[in-house]
Coordinates of N, CA and C and ligand atoms in Angstrom, one line a residue:
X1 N 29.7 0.2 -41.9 CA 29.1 1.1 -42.9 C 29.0 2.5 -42.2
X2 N 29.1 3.9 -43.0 CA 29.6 4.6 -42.7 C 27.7 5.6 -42.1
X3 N 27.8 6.2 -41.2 CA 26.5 6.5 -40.5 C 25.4 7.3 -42.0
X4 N 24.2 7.1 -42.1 CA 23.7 7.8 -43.0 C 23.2 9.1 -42.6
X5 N 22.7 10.0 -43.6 CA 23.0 11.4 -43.5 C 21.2 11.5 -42.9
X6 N 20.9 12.2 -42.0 CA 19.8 12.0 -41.5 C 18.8 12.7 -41.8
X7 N 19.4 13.5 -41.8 CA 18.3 15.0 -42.5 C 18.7 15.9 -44.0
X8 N 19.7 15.6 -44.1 CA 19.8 15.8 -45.9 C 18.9 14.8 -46.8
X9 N 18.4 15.2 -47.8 CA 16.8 14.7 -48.5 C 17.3 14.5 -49.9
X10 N 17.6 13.3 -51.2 CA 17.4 13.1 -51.8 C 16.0 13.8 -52.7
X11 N 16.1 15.1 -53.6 CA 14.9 14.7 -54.4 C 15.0 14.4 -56.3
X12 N 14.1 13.5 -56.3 CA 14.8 13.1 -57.8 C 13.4 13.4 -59.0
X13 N 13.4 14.0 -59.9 CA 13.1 14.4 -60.6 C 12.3 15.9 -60.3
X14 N 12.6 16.9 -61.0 CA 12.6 18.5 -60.7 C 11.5 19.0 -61.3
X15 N 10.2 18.4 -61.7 CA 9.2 19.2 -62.3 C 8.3 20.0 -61.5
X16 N 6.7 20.6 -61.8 CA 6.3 21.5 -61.1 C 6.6 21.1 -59.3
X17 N 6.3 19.9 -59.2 CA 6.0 19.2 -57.9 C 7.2 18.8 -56.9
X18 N 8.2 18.1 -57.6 CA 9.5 18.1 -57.1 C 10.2 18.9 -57.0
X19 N 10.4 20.0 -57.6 CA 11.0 21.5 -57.9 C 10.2 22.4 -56.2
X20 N 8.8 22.4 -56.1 CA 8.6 22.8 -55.0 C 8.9 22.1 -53.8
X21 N 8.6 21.2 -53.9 CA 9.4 20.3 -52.3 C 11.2 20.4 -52.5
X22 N 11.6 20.3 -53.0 CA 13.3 20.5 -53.0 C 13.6 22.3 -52.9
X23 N 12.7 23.1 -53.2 CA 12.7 24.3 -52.9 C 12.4 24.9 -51.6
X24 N 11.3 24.4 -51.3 CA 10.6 24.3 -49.9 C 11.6 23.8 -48.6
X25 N 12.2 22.5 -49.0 CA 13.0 21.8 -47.8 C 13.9 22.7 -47.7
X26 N 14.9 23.6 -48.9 CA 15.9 24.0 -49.1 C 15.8 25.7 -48.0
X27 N 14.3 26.1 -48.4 CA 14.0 27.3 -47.7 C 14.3 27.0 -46.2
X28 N 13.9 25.9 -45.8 CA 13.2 25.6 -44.4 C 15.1 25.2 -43.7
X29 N 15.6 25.0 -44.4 CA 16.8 25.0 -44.2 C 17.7 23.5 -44.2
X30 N 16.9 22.5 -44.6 CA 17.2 21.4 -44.9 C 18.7 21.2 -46.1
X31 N 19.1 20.3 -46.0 CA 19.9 19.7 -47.4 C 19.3 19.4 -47.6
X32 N 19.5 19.5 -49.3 CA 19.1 18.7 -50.1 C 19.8 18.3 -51.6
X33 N 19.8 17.3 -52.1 CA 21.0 17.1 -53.2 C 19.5 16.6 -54.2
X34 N 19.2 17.8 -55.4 CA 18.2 17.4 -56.4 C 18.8 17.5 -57.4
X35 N 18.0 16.1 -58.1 CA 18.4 15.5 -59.4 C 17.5 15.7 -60.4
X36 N 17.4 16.1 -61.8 CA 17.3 15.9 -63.0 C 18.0 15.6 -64.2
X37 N 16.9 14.3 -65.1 CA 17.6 14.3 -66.0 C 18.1 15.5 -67.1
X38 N 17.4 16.4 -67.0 CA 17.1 17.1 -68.0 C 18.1 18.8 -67.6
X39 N 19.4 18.9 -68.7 CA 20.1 19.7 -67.9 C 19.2 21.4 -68.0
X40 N 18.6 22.0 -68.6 CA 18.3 23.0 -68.5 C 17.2 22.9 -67.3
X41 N 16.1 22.1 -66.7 CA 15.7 22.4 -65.9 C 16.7 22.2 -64.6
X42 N 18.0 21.6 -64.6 CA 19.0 22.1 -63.4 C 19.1 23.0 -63.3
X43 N 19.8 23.9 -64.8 CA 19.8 25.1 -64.7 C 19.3 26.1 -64.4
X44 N 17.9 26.2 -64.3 CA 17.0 27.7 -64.6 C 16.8 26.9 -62.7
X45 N 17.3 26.0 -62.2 CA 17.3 25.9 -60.8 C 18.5 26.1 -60.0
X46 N 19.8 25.9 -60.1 CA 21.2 26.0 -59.8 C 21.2 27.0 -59.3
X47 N 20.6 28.4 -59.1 CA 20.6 29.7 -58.3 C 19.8 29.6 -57.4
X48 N 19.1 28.7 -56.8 CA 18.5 28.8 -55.8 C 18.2 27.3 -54.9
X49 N 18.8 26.1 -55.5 CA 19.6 25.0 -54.6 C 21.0 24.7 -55.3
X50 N 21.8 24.6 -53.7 CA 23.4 24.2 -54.2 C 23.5 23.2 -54.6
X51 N 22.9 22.1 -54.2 CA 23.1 21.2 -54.5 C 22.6 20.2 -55.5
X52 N 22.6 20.6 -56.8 CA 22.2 19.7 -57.7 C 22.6 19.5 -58.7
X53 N 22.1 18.5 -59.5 CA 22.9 17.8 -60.6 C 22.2 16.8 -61.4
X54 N 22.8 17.4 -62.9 CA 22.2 16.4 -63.8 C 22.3 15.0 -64.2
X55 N 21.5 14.1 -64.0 CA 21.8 12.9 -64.0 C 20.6 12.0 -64.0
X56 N 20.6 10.3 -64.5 CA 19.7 9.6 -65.1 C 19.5 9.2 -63.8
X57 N 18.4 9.0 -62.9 CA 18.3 8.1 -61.7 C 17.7 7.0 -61.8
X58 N 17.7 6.5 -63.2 CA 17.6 4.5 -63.7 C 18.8 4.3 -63.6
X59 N 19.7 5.1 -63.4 CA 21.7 4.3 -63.9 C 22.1 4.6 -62.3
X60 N 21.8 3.2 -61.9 CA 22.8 3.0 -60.3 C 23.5 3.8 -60.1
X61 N 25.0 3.5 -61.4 CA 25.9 4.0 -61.2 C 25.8 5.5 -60.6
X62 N 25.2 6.3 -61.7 CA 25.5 7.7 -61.5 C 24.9 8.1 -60.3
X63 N 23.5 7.4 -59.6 CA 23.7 7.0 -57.8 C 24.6 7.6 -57.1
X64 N 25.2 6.3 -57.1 CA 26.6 6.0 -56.4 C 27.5 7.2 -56.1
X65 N 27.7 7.2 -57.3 CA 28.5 8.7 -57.8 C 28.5 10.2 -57.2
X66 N 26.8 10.2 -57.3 CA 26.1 11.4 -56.5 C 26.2 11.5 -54.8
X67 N 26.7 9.6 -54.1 CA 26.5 9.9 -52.9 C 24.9 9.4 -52.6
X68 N 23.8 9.1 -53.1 CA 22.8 8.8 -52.8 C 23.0 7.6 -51.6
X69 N 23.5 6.5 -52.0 CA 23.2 5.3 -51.0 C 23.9 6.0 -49.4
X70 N 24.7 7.5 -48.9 CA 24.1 7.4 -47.8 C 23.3 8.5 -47.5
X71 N 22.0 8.3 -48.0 CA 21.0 9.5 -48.0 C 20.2 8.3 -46.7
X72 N 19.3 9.0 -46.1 CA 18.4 7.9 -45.2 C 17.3 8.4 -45.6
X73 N 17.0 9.4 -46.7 CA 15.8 9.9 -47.2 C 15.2 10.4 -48.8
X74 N 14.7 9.9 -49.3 CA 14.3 10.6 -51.0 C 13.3 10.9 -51.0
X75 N 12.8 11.2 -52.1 CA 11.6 11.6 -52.4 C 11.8 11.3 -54.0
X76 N 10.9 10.5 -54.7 CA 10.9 10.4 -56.4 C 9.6 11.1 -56.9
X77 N 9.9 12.4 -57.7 CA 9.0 13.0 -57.8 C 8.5 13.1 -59.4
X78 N 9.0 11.8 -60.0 CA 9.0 12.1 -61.6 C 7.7 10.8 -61.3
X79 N 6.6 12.0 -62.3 CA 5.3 11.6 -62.4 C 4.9 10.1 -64.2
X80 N 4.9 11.3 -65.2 CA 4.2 11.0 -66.2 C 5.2 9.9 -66.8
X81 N 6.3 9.8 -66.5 CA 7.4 8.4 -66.8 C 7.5 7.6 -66.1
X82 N 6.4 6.7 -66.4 CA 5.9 5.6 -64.8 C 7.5 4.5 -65.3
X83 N 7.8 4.6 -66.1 CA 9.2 3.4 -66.3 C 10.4 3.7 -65.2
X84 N 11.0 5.2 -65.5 CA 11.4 5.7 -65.1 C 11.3 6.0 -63.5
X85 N 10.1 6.0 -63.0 CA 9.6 6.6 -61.7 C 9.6 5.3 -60.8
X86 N 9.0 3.8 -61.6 CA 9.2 3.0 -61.0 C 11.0 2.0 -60.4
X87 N 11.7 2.6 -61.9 CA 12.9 1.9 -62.0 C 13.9 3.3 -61.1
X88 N 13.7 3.7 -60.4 CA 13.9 5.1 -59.9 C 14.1 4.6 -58.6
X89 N 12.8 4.5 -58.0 CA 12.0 3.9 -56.5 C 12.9 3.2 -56.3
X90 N 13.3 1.8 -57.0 CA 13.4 0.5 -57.3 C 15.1 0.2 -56.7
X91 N 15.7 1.6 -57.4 CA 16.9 1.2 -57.2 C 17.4 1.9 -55.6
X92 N 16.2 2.9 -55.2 CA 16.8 3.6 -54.2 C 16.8 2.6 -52.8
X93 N 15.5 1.5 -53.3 CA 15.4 0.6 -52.5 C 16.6 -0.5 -52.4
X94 N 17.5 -0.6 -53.5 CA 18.3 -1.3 -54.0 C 19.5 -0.9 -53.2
X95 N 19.5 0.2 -53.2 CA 20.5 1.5 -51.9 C 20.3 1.6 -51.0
X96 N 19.0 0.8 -50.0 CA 18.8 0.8 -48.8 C 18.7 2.0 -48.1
X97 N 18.0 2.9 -49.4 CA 17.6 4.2 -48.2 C 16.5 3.6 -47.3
X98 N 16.5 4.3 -46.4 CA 15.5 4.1 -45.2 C 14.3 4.3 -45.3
X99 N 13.8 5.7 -46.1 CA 12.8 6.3 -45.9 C 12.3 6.9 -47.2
X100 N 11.4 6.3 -48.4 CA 11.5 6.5 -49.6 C 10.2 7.2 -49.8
X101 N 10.3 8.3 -50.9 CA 9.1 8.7 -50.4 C 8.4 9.1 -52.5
X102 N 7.4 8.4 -52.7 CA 7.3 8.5 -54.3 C 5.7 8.9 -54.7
X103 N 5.8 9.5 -55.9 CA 5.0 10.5 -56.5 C 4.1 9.5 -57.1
X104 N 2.9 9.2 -57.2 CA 2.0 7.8 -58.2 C 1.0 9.2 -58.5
X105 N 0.7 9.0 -60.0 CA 0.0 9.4 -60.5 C -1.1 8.8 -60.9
X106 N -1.8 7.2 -60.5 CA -2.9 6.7 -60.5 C -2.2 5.5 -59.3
X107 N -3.9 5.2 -58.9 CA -3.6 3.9 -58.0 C -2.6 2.7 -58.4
X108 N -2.8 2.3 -59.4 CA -2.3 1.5 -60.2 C -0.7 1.7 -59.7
X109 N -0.6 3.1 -60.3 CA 0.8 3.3 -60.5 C 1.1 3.1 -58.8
X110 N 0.4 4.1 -57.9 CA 0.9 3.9 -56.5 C 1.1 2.1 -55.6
X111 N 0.2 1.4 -56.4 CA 0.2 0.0 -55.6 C 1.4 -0.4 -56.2
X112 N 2.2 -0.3 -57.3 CA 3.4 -0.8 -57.7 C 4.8 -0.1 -56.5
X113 N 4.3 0.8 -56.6 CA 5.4 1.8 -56.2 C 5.4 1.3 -54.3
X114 N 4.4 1.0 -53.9 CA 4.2 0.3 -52.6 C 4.9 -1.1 -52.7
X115 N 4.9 -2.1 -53.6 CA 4.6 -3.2 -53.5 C 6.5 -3.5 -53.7
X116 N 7.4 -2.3 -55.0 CA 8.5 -2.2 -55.0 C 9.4 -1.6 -53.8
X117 N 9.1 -1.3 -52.7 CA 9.4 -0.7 -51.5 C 9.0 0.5 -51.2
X118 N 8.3 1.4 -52.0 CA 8.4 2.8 -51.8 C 8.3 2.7 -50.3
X119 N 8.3 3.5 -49.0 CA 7.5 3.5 -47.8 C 6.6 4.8 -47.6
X120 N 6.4 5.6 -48.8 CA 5.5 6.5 -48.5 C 4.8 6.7 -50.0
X121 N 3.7 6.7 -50.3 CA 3.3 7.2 -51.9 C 2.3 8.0 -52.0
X122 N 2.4 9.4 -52.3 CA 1.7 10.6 -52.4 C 1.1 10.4 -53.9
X123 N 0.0 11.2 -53.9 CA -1.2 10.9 -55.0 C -1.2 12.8 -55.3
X124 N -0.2 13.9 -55.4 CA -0.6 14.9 -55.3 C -1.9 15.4 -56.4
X125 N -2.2 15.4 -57.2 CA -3.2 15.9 -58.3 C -4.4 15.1 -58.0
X126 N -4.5 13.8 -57.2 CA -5.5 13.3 -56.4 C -6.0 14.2 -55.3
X127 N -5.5 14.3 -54.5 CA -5.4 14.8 -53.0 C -5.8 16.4 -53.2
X128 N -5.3 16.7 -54.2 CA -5.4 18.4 -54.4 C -6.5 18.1 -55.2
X129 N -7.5 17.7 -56.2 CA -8.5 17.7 -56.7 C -9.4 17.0 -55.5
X130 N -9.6 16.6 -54.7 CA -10.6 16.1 -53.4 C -10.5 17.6 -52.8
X131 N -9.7 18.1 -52.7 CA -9.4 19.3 -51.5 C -10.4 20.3 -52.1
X132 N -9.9 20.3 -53.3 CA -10.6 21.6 -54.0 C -12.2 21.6 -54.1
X133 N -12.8 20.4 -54.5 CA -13.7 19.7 -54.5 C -14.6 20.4 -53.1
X134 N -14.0 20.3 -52.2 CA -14.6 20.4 -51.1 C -14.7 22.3 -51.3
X135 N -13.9 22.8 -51.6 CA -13.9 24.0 -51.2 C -14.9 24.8 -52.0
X136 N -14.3 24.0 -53.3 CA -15.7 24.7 -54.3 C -16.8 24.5 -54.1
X137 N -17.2 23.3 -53.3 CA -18.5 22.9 -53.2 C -19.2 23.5 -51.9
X138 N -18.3 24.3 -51.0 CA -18.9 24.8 -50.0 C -18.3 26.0 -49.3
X139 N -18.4 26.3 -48.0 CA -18.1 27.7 -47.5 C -16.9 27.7 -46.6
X140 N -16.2 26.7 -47.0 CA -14.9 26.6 -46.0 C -13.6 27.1 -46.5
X141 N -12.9 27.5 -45.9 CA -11.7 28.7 -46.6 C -10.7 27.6 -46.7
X142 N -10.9 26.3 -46.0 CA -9.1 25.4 -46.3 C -9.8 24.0 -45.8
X143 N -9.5 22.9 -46.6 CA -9.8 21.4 -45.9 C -8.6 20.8 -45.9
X144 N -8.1 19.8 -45.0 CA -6.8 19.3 -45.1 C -7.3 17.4 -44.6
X145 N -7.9 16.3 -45.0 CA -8.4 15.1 -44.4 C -6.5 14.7 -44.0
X146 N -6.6 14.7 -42.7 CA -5.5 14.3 -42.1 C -5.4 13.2 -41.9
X147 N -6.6 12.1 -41.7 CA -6.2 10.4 -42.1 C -7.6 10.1 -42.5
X148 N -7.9 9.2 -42.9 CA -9.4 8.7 -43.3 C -10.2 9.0 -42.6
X149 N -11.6 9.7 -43.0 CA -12.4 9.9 -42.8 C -12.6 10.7 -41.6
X150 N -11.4 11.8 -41.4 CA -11.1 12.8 -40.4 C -10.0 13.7 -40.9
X151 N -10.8 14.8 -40.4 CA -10.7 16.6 -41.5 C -10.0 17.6 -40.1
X152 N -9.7 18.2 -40.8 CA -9.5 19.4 -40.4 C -9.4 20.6 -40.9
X153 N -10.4 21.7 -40.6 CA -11.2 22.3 -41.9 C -11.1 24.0 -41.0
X154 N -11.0 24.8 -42.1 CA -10.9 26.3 -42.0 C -12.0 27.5 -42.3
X155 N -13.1 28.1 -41.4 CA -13.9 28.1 -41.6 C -14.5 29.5 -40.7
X156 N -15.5 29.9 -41.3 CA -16.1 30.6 -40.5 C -16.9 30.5 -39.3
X157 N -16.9 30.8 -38.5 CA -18.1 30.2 -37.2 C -19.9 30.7 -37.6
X158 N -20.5 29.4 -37.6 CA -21.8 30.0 -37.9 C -22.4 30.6 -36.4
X159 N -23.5 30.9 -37.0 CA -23.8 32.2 -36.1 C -24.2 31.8 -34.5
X160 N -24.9 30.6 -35.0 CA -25.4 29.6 -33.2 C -24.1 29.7 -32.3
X161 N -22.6 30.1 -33.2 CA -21.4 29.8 -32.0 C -20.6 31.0 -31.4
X162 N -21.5 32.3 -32.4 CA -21.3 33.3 -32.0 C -21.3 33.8 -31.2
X163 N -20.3 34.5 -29.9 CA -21.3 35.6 -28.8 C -21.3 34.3 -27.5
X164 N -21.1 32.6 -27.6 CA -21.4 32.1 -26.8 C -20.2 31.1 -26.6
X165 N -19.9 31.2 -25.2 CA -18.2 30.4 -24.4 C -18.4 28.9 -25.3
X166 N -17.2 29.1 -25.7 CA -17.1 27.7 -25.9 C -17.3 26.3 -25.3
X167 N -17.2 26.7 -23.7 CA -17.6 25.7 -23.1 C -18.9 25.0 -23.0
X168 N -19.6 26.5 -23.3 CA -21.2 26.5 -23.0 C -21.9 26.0 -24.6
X169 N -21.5 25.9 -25.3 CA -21.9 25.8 -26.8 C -22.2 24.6 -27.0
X170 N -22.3 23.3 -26.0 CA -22.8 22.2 -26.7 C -22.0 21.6 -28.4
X171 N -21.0 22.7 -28.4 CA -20.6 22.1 -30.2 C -20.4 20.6 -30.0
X172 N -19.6 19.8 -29.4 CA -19.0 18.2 -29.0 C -20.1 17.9 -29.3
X173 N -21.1 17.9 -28.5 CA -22.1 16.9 -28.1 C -23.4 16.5 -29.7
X174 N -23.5 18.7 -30.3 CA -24.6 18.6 -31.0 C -23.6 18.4 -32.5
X175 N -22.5 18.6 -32.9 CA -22.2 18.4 -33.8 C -20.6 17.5 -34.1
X176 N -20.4 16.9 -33.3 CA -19.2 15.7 -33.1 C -18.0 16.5 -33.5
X177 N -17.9 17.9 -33.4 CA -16.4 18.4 -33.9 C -15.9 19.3 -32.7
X178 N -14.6 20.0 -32.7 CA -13.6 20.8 -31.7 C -13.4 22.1 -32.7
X179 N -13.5 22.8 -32.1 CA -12.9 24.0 -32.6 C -11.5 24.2 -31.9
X180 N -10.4 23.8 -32.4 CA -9.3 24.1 -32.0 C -8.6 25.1 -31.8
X181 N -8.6 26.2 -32.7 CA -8.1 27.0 -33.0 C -8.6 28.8 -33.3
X182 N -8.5 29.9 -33.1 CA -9.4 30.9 -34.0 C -8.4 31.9 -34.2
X183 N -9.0 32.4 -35.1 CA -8.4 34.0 -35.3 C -8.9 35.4 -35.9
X184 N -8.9 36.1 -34.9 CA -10.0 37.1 -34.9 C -8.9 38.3 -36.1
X185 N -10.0 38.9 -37.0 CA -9.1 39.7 -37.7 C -8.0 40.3 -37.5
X186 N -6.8 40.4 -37.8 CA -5.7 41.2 -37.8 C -4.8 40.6 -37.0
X187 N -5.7 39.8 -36.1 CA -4.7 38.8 -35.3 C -3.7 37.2 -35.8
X188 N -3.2 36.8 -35.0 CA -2.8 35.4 -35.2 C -3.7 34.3 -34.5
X189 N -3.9 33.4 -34.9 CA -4.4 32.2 -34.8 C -4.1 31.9 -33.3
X190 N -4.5 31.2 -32.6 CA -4.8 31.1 -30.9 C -5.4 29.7 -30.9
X191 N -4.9 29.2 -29.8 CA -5.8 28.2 -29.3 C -7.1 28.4 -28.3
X192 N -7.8 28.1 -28.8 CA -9.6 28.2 -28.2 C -9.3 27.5 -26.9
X193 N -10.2 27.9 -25.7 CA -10.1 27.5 -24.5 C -12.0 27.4 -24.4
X194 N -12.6 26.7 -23.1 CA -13.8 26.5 -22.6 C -14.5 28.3 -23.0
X195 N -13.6 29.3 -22.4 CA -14.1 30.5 -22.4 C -13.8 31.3 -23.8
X196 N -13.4 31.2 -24.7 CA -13.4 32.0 -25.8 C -14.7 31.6 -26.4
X197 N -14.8 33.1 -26.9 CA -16.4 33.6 -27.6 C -15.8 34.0 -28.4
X198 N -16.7 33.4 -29.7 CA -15.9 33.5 -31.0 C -16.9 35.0 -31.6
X199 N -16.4 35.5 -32.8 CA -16.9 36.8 -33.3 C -17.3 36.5 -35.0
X200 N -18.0 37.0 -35.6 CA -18.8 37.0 -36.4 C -17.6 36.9 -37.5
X201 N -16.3 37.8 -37.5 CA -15.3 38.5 -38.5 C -14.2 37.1 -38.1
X202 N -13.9 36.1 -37.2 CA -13.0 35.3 -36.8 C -13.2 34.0 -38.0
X203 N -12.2 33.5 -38.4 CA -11.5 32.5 -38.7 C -11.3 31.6 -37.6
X204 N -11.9 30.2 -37.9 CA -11.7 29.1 -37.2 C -11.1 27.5 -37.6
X205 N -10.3 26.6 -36.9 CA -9.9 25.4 -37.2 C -10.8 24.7 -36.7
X206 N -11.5 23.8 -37.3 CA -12.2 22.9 -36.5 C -11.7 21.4 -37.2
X207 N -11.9 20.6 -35.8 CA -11.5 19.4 -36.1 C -12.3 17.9 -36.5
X208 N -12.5 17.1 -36.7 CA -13.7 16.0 -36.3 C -13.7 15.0 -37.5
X209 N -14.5 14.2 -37.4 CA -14.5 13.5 -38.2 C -15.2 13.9 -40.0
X210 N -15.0 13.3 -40.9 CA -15.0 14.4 -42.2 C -16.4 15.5 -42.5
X211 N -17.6 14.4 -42.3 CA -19.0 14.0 -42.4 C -19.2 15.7 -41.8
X212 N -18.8 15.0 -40.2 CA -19.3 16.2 -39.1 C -18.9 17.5 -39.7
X213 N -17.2 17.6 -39.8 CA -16.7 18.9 -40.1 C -18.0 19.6 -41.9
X214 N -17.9 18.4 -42.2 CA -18.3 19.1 -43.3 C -20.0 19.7 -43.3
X215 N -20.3 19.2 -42.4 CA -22.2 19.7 -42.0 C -21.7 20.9 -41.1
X216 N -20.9 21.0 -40.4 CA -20.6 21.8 -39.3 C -20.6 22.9 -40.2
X217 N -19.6 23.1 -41.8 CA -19.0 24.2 -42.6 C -20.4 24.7 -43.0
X218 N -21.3 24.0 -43.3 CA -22.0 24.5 -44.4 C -23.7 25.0 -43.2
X219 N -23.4 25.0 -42.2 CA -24.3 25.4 -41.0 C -24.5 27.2 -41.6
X220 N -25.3 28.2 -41.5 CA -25.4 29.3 -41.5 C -25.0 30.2 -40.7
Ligands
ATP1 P1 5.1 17.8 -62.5 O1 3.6 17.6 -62.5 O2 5.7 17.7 -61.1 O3 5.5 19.0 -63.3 P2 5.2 15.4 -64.0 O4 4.3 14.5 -63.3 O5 4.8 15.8 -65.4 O6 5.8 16.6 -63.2 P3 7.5 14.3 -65.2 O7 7.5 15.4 -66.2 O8 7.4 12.9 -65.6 O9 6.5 14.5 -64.1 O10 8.9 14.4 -64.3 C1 9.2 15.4 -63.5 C2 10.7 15.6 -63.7 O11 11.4 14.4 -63.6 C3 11.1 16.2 -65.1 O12 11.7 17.4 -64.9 C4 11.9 15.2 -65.7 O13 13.0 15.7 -66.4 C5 12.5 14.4 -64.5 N1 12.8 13.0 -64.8 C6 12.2 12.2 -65.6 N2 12.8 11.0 -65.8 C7 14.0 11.1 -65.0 C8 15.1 10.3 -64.7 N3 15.2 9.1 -65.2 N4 16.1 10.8 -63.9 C9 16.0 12.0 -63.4 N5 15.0 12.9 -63.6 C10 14.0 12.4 -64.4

């Protein structure tokens, strides 16, 4: 069998969400060969990925046709047509991609999409309403929970961290989080050392578990 393509990306259905990740990989400089059924949204996309094409991704065939089975990577990003999204998954699994990566728009839908091979199932309108949730409800400029029940959060330094080394700040001990990162206005983002003294105007990453980060944000 003929070696599969390692880093060119399969994405198959082009709406708000799939349309940005096949645009995104494409910026970043990736291949990518994206599919919809629907030929005008190819169109009003064909100027800005080379590689795409209209076509049903329930029909094997037109697969085949496209070259998919030697992709080692997809992404199925067609949401509200769980028939389609699942019989989609189903067959890429059928094609022995490697690395399948699918869109669930309720649990439900995600445990199918797991249980049919997917190996990866993103919840985006989940994930992005928890996020927002957080932001609206408090004083942090960006939340990202990078695995359960552990954050990595964008924030201002309250004042107790102000003016005083980081080494000397007791943060570890009195509030279970790391400030990884800072960035004092006008500047770029830096990694924090024992001796950086953070400033009242700085942006900070801090890391820890979710609970902590999130008492840490809402400190004065
Ligand atoms: P988004 O929120 O990303 O805009 P959505 O969750 O509403 O999308 P859908 O509208 O179901 O998702 O699907 C996204 C895209 O998938 C649409 O552009 C649609 O044309 C395409 N699509 C749906 N079924 C198929 C299929 N069988 N083959 C290829 N593309 C498909």
């Amino acid at each position: 069998m003929a070696e599969k393509k390692s880093d060119p990306i399969v994405v198959i259905g082009l709406g708000r969400f799939g349309s940005s990740i096949a645009l995104e990989l494409a910026a970043r400089g990736s291949e990518v060969l994206a599919i919809d059924s629907r030929p005008k949204v190819v169109q009003s996309l064909a100027g800005r990925i080379t590689n795409i094409a209209t076509a049903d991704a329930t029909d094997i065939e037109a697969l085949r046709q496209l070259g998919v089975p030697d992709f080692y990577r997809a992404v199925v990003a067609i949401g509200s047509d769980l028939e389609a999204s699942i019989l989609a998954t189903s067959l890429l699994v059928e094609l022995e991609l490697e690395d399948i990566w699918a869109k669930a728009v309720s649990r439900q839908h995600g445990q199918i999409l797991h249980r049919i091979g997917a190996h990866h199932v993103v919840f985006p309108e989940h994930d992005m309403g928890e996020r927002v949730a957080h932001l609206v409800s408090g004083r942090m400029l960006d939340y990202v929970e990078v695995d359960e029940n552990f954050a990595l959060v964008k924030t201002h330094p309250p004042k107790e961290f102000v003016g005083v080394p980081l080494g000397q700040s007791k943060l570890r001990r009195k509030y279970g989080v790391t400030i990884v990162a800072v960035k004092s206005p006008g500047e770029e983002f830096t990694y924090t050392t024992a001796d950086t003294e953070l400033s009242y105007g700085d942006i900070v990453l801090v890391s820890g578990r979710s609970d902590n980060v999130e008492r840490f944000a809402e400190l004065p």
